[in-house]
XYZ file of C-alpha atoms in Angstrom:
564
model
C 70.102 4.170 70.729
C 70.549 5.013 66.963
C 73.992 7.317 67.738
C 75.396 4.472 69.624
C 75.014 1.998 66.845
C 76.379 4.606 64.403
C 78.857 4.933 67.212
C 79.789 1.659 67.096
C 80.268 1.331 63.429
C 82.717 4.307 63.197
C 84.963 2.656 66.141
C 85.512 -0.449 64.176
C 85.831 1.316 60.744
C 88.860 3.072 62.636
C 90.026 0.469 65.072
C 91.687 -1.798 62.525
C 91.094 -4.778 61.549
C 87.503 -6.288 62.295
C 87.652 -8.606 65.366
C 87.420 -12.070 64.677
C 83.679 -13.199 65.032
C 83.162 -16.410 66.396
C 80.424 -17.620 63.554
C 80.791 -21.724 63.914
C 79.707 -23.800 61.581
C 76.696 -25.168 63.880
C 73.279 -26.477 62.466
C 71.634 -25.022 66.139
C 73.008 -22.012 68.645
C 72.272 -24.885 71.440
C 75.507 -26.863 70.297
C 77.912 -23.734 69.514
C 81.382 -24.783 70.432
C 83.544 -21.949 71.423
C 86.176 -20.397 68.927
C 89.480 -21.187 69.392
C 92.120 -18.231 69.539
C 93.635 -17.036 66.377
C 96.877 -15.930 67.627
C 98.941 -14.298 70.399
C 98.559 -10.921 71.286
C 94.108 -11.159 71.144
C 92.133 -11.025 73.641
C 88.442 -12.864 73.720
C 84.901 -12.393 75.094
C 82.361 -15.672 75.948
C 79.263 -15.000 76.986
C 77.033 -18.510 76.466
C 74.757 -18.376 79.561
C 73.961 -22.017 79.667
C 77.644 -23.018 80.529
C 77.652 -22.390 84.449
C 74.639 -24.668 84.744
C 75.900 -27.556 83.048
C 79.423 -27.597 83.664
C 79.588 -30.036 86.466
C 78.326 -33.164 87.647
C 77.435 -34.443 91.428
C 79.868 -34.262 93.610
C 81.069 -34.191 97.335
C 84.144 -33.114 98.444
C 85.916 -33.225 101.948
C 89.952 -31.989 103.164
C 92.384 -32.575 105.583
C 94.846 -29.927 106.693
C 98.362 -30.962 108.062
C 99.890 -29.510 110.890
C 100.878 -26.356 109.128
C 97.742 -25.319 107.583
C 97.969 -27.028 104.123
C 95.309 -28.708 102.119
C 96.806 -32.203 103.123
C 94.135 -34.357 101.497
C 91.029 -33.926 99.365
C 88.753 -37.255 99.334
C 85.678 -37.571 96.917
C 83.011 -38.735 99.503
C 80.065 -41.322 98.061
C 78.269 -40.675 101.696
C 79.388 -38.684 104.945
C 80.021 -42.279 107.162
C 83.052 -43.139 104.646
C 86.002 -43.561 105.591
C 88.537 -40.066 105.204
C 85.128 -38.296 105.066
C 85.276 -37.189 108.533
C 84.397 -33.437 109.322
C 87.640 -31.794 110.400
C 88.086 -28.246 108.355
C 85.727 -28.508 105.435
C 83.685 -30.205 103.272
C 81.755 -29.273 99.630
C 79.248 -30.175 97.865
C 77.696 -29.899 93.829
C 74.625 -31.837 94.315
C 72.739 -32.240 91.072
C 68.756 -32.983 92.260
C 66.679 -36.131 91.805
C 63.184 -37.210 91.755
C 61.778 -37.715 95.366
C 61.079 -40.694 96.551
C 60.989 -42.896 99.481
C 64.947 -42.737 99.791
C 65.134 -39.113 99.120
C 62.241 -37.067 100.435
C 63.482 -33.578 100.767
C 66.099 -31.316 98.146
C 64.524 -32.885 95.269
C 61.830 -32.733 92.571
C 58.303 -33.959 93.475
C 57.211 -33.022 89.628
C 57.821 -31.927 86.416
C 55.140 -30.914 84.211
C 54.486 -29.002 81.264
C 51.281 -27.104 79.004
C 50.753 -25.809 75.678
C 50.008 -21.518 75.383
C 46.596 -22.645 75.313
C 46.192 -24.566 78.003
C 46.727 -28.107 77.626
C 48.485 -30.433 79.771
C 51.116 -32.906 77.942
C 51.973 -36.271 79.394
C 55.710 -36.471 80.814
C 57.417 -39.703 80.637
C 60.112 -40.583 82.945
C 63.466 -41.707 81.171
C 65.561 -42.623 83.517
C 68.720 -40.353 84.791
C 71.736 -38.966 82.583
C 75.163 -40.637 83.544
C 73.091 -42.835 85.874
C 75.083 -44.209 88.889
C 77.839 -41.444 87.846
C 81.653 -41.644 89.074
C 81.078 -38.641 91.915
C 77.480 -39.354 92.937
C 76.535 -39.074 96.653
C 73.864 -39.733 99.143
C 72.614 -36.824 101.157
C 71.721 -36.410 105.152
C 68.932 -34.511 106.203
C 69.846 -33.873 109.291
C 72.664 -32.052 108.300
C 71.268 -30.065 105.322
C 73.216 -32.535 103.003
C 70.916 -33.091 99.662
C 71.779 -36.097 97.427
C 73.769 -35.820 94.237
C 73.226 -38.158 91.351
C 72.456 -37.847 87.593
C 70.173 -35.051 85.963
C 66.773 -35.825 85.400
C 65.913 -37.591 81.363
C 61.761 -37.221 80.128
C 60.123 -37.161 77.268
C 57.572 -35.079 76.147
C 55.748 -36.134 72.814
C 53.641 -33.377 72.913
C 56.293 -31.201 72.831
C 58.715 -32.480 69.984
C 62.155 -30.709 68.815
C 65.028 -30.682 66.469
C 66.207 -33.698 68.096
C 63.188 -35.256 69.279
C 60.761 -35.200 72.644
C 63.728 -36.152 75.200
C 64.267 -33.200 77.540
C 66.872 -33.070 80.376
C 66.482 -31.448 84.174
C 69.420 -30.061 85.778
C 68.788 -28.947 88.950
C 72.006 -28.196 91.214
C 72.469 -27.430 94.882
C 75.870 -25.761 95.761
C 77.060 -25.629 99.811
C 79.366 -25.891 102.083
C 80.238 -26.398 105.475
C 83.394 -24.958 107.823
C 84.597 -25.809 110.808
C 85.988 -22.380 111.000
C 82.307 -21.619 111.820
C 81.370 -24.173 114.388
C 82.588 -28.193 114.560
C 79.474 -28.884 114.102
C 78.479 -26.884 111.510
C 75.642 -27.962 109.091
C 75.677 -27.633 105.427
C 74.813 -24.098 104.293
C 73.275 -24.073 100.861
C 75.227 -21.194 98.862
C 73.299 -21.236 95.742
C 70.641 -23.138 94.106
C 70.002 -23.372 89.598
C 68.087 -24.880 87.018
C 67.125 -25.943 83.578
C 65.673 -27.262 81.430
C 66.845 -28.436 78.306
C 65.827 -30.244 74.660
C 68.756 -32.829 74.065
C 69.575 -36.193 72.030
C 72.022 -38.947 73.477
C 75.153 -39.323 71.273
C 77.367 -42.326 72.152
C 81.077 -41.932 71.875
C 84.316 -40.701 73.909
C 83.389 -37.822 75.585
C 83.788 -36.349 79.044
C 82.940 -34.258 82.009
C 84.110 -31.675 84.894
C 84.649 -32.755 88.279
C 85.788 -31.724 91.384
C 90.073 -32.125 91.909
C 90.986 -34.140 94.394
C 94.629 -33.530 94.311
C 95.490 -31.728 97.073
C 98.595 -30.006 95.214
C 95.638 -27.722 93.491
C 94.782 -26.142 96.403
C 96.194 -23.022 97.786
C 93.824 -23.479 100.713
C 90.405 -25.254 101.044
C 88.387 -21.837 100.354
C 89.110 -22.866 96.620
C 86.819 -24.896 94.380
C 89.237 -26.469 91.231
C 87.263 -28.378 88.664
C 88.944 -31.289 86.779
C 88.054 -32.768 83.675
C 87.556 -36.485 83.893
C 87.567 -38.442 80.149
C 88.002 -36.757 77.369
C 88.108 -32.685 77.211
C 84.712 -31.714 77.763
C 83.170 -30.137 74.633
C 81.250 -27.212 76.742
C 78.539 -26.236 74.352
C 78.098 -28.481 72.561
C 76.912 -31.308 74.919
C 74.473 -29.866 77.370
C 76.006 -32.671 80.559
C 78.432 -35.677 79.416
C 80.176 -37.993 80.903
C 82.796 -40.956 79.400
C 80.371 -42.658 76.818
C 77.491 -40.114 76.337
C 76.925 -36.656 75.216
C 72.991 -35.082 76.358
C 73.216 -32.894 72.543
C 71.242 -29.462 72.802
C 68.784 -28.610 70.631
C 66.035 -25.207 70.684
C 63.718 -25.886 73.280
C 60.074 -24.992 72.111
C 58.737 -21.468 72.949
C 55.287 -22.190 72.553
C 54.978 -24.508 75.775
C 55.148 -23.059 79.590
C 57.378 -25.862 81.261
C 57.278 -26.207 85.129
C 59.212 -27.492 87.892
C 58.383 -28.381 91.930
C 60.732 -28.357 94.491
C 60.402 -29.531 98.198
C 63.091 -27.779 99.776
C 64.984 -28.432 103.030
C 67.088 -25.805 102.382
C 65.379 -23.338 101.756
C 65.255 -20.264 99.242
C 65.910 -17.210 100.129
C 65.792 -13.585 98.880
C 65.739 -13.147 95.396
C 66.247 -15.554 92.092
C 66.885 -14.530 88.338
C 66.318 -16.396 85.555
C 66.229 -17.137 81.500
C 62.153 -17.844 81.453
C 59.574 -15.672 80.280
C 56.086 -15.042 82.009
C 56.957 -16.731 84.956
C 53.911 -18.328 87.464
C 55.875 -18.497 90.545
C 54.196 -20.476 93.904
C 55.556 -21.096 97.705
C 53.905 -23.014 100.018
C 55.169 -23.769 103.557
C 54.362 -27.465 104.388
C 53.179 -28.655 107.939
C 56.697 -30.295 108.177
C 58.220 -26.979 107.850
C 60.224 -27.791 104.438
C 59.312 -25.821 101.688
C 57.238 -26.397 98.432
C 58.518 -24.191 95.386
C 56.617 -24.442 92.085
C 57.516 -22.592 89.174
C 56.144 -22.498 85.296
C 57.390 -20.261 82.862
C 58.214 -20.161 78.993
C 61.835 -20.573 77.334
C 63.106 -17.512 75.570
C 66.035 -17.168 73.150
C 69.492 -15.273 74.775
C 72.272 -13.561 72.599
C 75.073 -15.637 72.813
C 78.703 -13.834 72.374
C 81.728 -15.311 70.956
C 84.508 -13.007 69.807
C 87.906 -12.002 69.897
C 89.802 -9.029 68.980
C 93.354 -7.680 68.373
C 95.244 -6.201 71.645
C 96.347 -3.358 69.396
C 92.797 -2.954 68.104
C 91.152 -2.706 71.206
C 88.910 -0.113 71.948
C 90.568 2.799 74.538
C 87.253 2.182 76.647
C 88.073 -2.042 77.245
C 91.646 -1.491 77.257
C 91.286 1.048 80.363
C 88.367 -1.289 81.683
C 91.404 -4.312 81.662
C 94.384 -1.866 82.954
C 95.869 -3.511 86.571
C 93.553 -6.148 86.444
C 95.325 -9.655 86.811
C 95.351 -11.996 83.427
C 92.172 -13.775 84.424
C 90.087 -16.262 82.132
C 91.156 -19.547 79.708
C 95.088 -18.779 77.919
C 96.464 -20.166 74.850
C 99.544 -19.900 73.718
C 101.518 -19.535 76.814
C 100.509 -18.896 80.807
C 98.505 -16.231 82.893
C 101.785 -14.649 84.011
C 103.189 -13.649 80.537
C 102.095 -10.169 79.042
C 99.259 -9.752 77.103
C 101.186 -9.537 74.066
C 102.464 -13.353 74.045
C 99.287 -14.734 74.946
C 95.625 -15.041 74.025
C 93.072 -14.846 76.976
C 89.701 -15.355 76.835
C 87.383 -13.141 79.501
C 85.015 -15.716 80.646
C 81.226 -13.655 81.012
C 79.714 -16.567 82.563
C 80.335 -16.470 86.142
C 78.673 -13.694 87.686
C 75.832 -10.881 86.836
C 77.143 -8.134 89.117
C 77.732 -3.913 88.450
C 81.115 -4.978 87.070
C 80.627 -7.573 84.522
C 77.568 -5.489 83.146
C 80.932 -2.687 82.752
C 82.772 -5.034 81.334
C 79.923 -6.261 78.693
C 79.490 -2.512 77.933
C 82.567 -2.145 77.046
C 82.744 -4.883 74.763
C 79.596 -3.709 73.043
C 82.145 -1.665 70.081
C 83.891 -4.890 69.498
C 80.820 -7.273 69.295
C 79.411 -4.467 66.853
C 76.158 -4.597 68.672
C 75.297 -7.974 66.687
C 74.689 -11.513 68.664
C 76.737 -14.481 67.167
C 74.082 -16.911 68.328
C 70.522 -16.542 70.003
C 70.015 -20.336 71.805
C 66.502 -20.780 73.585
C 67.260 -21.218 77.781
C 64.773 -21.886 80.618
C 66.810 -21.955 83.634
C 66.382 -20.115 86.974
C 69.236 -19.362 90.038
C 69.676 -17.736 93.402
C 71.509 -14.497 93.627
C 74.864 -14.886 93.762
C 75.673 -11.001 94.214
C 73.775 -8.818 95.594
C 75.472 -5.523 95.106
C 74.778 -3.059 98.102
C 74.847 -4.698 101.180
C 72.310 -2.099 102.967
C 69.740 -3.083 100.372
C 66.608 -1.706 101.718
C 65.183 -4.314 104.747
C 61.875 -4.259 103.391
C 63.687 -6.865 100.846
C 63.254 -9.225 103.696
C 59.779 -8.962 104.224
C 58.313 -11.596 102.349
C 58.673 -14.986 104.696
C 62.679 -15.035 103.321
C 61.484 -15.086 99.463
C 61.491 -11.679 97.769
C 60.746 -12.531 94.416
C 62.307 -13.265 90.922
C 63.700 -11.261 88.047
C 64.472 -12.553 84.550
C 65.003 -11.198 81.322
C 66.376 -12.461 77.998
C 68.983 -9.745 78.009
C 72.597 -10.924 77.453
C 74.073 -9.144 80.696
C 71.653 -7.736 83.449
C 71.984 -7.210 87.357
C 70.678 -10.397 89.067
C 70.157 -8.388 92.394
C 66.851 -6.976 93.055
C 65.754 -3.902 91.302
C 67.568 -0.976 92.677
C 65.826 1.247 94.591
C 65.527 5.139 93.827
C 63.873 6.400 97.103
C 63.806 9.837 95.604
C 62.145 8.984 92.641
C 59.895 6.179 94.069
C 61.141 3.799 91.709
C 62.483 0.511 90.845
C 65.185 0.743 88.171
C 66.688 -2.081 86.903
C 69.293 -2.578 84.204
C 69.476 -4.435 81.685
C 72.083 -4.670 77.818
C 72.533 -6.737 74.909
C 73.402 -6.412 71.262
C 70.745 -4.257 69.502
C 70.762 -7.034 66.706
C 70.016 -10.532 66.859
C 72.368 -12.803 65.081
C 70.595 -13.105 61.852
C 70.449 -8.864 61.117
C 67.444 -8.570 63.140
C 66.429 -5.761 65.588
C 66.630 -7.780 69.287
C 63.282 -7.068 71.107
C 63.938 -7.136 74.824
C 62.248 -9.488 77.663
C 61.627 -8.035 81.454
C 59.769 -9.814 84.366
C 59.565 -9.192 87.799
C 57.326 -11.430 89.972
C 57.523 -9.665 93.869
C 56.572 -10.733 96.733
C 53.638 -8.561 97.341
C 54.811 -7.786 100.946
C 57.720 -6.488 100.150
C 56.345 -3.902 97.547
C 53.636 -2.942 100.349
C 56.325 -2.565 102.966
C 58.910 -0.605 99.761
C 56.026 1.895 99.358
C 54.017 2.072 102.557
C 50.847 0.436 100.876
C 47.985 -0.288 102.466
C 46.629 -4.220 101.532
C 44.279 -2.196 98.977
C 45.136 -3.514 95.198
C 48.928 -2.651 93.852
C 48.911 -1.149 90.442
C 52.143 -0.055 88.096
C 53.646 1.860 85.540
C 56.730 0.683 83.422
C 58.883 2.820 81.372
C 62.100 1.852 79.416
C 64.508 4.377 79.336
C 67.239 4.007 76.619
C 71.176 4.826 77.334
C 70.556 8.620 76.112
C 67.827 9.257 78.482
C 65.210 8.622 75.400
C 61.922 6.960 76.519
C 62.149 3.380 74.624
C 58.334 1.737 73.678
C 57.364 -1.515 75.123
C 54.339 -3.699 75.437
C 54.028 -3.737 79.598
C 51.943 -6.125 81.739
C 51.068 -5.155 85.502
C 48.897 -8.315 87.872
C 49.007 -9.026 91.864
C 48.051 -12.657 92.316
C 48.489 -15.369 95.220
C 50.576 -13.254 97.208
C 52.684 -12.112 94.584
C 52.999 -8.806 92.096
C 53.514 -9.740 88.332
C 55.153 -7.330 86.167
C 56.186 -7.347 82.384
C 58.038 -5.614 79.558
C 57.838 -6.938 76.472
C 59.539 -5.453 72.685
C 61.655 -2.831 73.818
C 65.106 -2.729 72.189
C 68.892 -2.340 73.662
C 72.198 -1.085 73.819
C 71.846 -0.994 77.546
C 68.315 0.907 78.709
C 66.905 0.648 82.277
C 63.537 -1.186 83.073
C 61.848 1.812 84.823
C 59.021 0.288 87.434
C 56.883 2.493 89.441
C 54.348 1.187 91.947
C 50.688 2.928 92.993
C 47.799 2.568 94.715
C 44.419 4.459 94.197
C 43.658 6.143 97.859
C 40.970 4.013 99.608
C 37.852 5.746 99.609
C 36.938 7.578 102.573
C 34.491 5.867 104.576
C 30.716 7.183 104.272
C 29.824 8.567 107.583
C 26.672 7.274 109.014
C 23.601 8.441 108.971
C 22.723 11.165 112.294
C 19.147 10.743 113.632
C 18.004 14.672 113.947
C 14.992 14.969 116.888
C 12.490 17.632 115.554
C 11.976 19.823 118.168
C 8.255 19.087 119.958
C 5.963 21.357 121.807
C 5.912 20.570 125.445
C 2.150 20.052 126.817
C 0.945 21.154 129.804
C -0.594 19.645 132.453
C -3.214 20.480 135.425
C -3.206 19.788 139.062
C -5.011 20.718 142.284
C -3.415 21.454 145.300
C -5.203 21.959 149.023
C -4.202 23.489 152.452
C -6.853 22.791 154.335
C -10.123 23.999 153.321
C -8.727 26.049 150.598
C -7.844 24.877 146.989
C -6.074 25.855 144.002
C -5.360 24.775 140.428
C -2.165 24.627 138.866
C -1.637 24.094 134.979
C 1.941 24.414 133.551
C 4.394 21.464 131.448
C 5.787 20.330 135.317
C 2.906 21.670 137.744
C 3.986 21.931 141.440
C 2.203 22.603 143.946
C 2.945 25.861 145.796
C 4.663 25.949 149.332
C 2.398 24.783 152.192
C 0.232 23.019 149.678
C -0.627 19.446 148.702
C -1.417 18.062 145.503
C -4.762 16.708 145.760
């Protein structure tokens, strides 16, 4: 841990030039606005975890393919009976969830709630939907897994107040699709599922929002998804959602309140999730109708945010052999993705995914960053997997009724598959890396929990149903063992485990399940029979005139005579 910081100091006392550090002038990390480029020839690295969630609003999507193959038509749908909205090829969907009620009963939120770290429930007031009755809003079928799309969610909490005041905004987002390549009658297959949570103020002005394209010129075929902004350039950052007149502000969401969410779910969840949340209380209920009910309650943490940029001649050997034959892929100023690197600036976008390779490529960027955060912004937010690495992941994964569990940590890049699985070692490892300072100077103290289906760790280990216990261990980049406060629970089904305090470059979460051997069973009692003295007994026997006596334990009487 300590050589790679002093590692990391020598590389950019040699490398040049300091990279350019993205420090913005912002009062709060929730409203950082992303640095612009400072020339040609640099290359930059974003890494603001909040930005997949929020950069889109509702919206339904459906094409039409001419007689050669080619997207011939893309047609924003308001509901799947409009007209152009037939199902021919394929149709998507971004379907940001509302509140159920008698219109919408199922892919939506039957509560949100909230309580203090001691215990107390605080009111929640409904205030209406952000960019209510929006451009790209739809209405969802049941029937055909179709969930409706509107506004994200508005409440106020006053007994949790913030920078900005006690408004709060949901944004809860369904992502599917459905091919005809697959069946013509295919239903909608939900592809991913996210939320958050998030502390905002309204500010009224010019602003804008991302969309869906619907010109069908952007399309090299309809397996793409191509955003367009609608309005004004969206200001990613620092508006949490917009849209033309409003901007939802972000401000630091308390840490000192456990916020919650429900879910009744037609589609339903399945495998694993990973979050931004700390302590989560995780709850799934199968209704008699068959949909699902998902609860979870958890508390926000603060995530290092990244913003930098650095010289192509500057770059470390390490990221420039990381980039070498990979196409020109991310946001470009100064010119297009098909120049060379030296007559553009490109920004890597660290966003997207969670996989093996962008924890390589955040690695790699560690020298640059100089192992110091430009921003730590609170988050609450949970998602599906979206990778999930090895394919053969071990099929006791699937063992508990579709749900396997959730990971989250407050790390800035981690693995958002399930913990690997070291079957020679009996372990769960799981990795995890982030700058070892915060952005103020300070030492970064790491976040880990797992919440597992307890089924699946039963079936992973060949437990009995007897009580599940654990050991964690953090094990730093250099093998060194790294000290953390750990927390080990099974509850409701589920296994809850915890690492709290350890500190990065990039160490592995180390879990190791156990169960004490059931006691052998007390054999029962054997009744012993003391041995007794047999008693004799006398009889007489006759033949005729003559008698005799007989005494022994079983007297007979002799041939030829009868027992009198």
């Amino acid at each position: 841990m300590k050589r790679l910081g002093k590692f990391v100091v020598l590389l950019i006392s040699v490398a040049l030039i300091a990279p350019t550090l993205a420090h913005g002038a912002d009062s709060y990390d929730e409203q950082h606005l992303s640095s612009p480029a400072p020339a040609k020839n640099h290359q930059g690295y974003l890494l603001q975890d909040s930005a997949e969630i929020t950069r889109f609003n509702s919206g339904l999507i459906s094409f039409k393919l001419d007689s050669v193959g080619k997207v011939e038509s893309v047609t924003a749908c308001s509901k799947l009976s409009q007209a152009g909205c037939e199902f021919t090829i394929r149709q998507f969907y971004r379907a940001v969830l509302q509140i159920c009620d008698a219109n919408t009963t199922v892919d939506c939120l039957t509560k949100v709630f909230a309580k203090t770290d001691d215990g107390k429930e605080l009111e929640i007031i409904p205030a209406g939907n952000f960019a209510d009755k929006g451009k790209f809003d739809f209405v969802g079928d049941a029937s055909q897994n179709l969930p409706t799309g509107g506004g994200a969610i508005l409440i106020r909490i006053p007994g949790a107040p913030h920078a900005g005041g006690d408004l709060y905004l949901v944004k809860s987002e369904m992502v599917g699709v459905r091919d005809a390549n697959n069946s013509p009658t295919a239903k909608f297959n939900m592809q991913r599922m996210q939320t958050g949570i998030f502390a905002v103020a309204i500010e009224k002005g010019a602003f804008g929002f991302n969309s869906m394209s619907i010109d069908p010129k952007q399309y090299p075929s309809v397996d793409w998804t191509i955003g367009a902004p609608v309005g004004n350039p969206p200001e990613s950052g620092r508006c949490v959602m917009s849209f033309e007149t409003e901007c939802a502000k972000g401000y630091p969401l308390p840490q000192n309140v456990a916020f919650g969410l429900q879910f009744r779910m037609n589609n339903k969840l399945d495998g694993w999730l990973h979050g931004r949340m700390k302590a989560p209380n995780i709850t799934i209920e199968k209704e008699a109708s068959g949909t699902q009910l998902l609860t979870v309650q958890a508390n926000a943490i603060k995530v290092p945010l990244i913003d930098v940029w650095v010289n192509n001649d500057a770059m470390p050997t390490s990221l420039k052999a990381y980039y070498a034959g990979m196409p020109n892929y991310g946001s470009v100023s100064f010119g297009t993705k098909d120049q060379s690197l030296s007559e553009i600036a490109i920004r890597r976008d660290g966003n997207a995914f969670n996989d093996a390779n962008t924890m390589k490529e955040f690695v790699n960027w560690l020298p640059v960053i100089g192992d110091k955060a430009q921003g730590m912004p609170t988050a609450w937010m949970l998602k599906t997997m979206i990778s999930f690495g090895d394919p053969n992941q071990n099929p006791c994964f699937a063992k508990g009724n579709g749900f396997a569990g959730v990971v989250s940590t407050n790390a800035a890049q981690y693995l958002d598959g399930p913990p690997s699985f070291d079957k020679g070692e009996g372990v769960l490892d799981y990795k995890v890396a982030a700058p070892h300072l915060t952005s103020s100077g300070e030492v970064f103290k790491g976040t880990y929990d797992l919440v597992m289906s307890s089924a699946v760790a039963r079936c992973l280990y060949g437990f009995s149903q007897a009580p599940i216990g654990a050991t964690i261990s953090i094990v730093s980049e250099s093998g060194e063992p790294n000290i953390a406060t750990t927390l080990v629970r099974e509850k409701d089904g589920f296994l809850n485990l915890a690492a709290y305090n350890f500190t990065f470059s990039s160490p592995t979460v180390r879990v190791k399940l156990t169960q004490e051997a059931a006691p052998a069973p007390t054999p029962s009692p054997v009744a012993t029979v003391k041995p007794s003295t047999a008693k004799k007994a006398t009889i007489t026997c006759v033949k005729g005139k003559t008698s005799k006596k007989v005494t022994a334990v079983n007297p007979k009487c002799p041939t030829g005579y009868k027992k009198k």
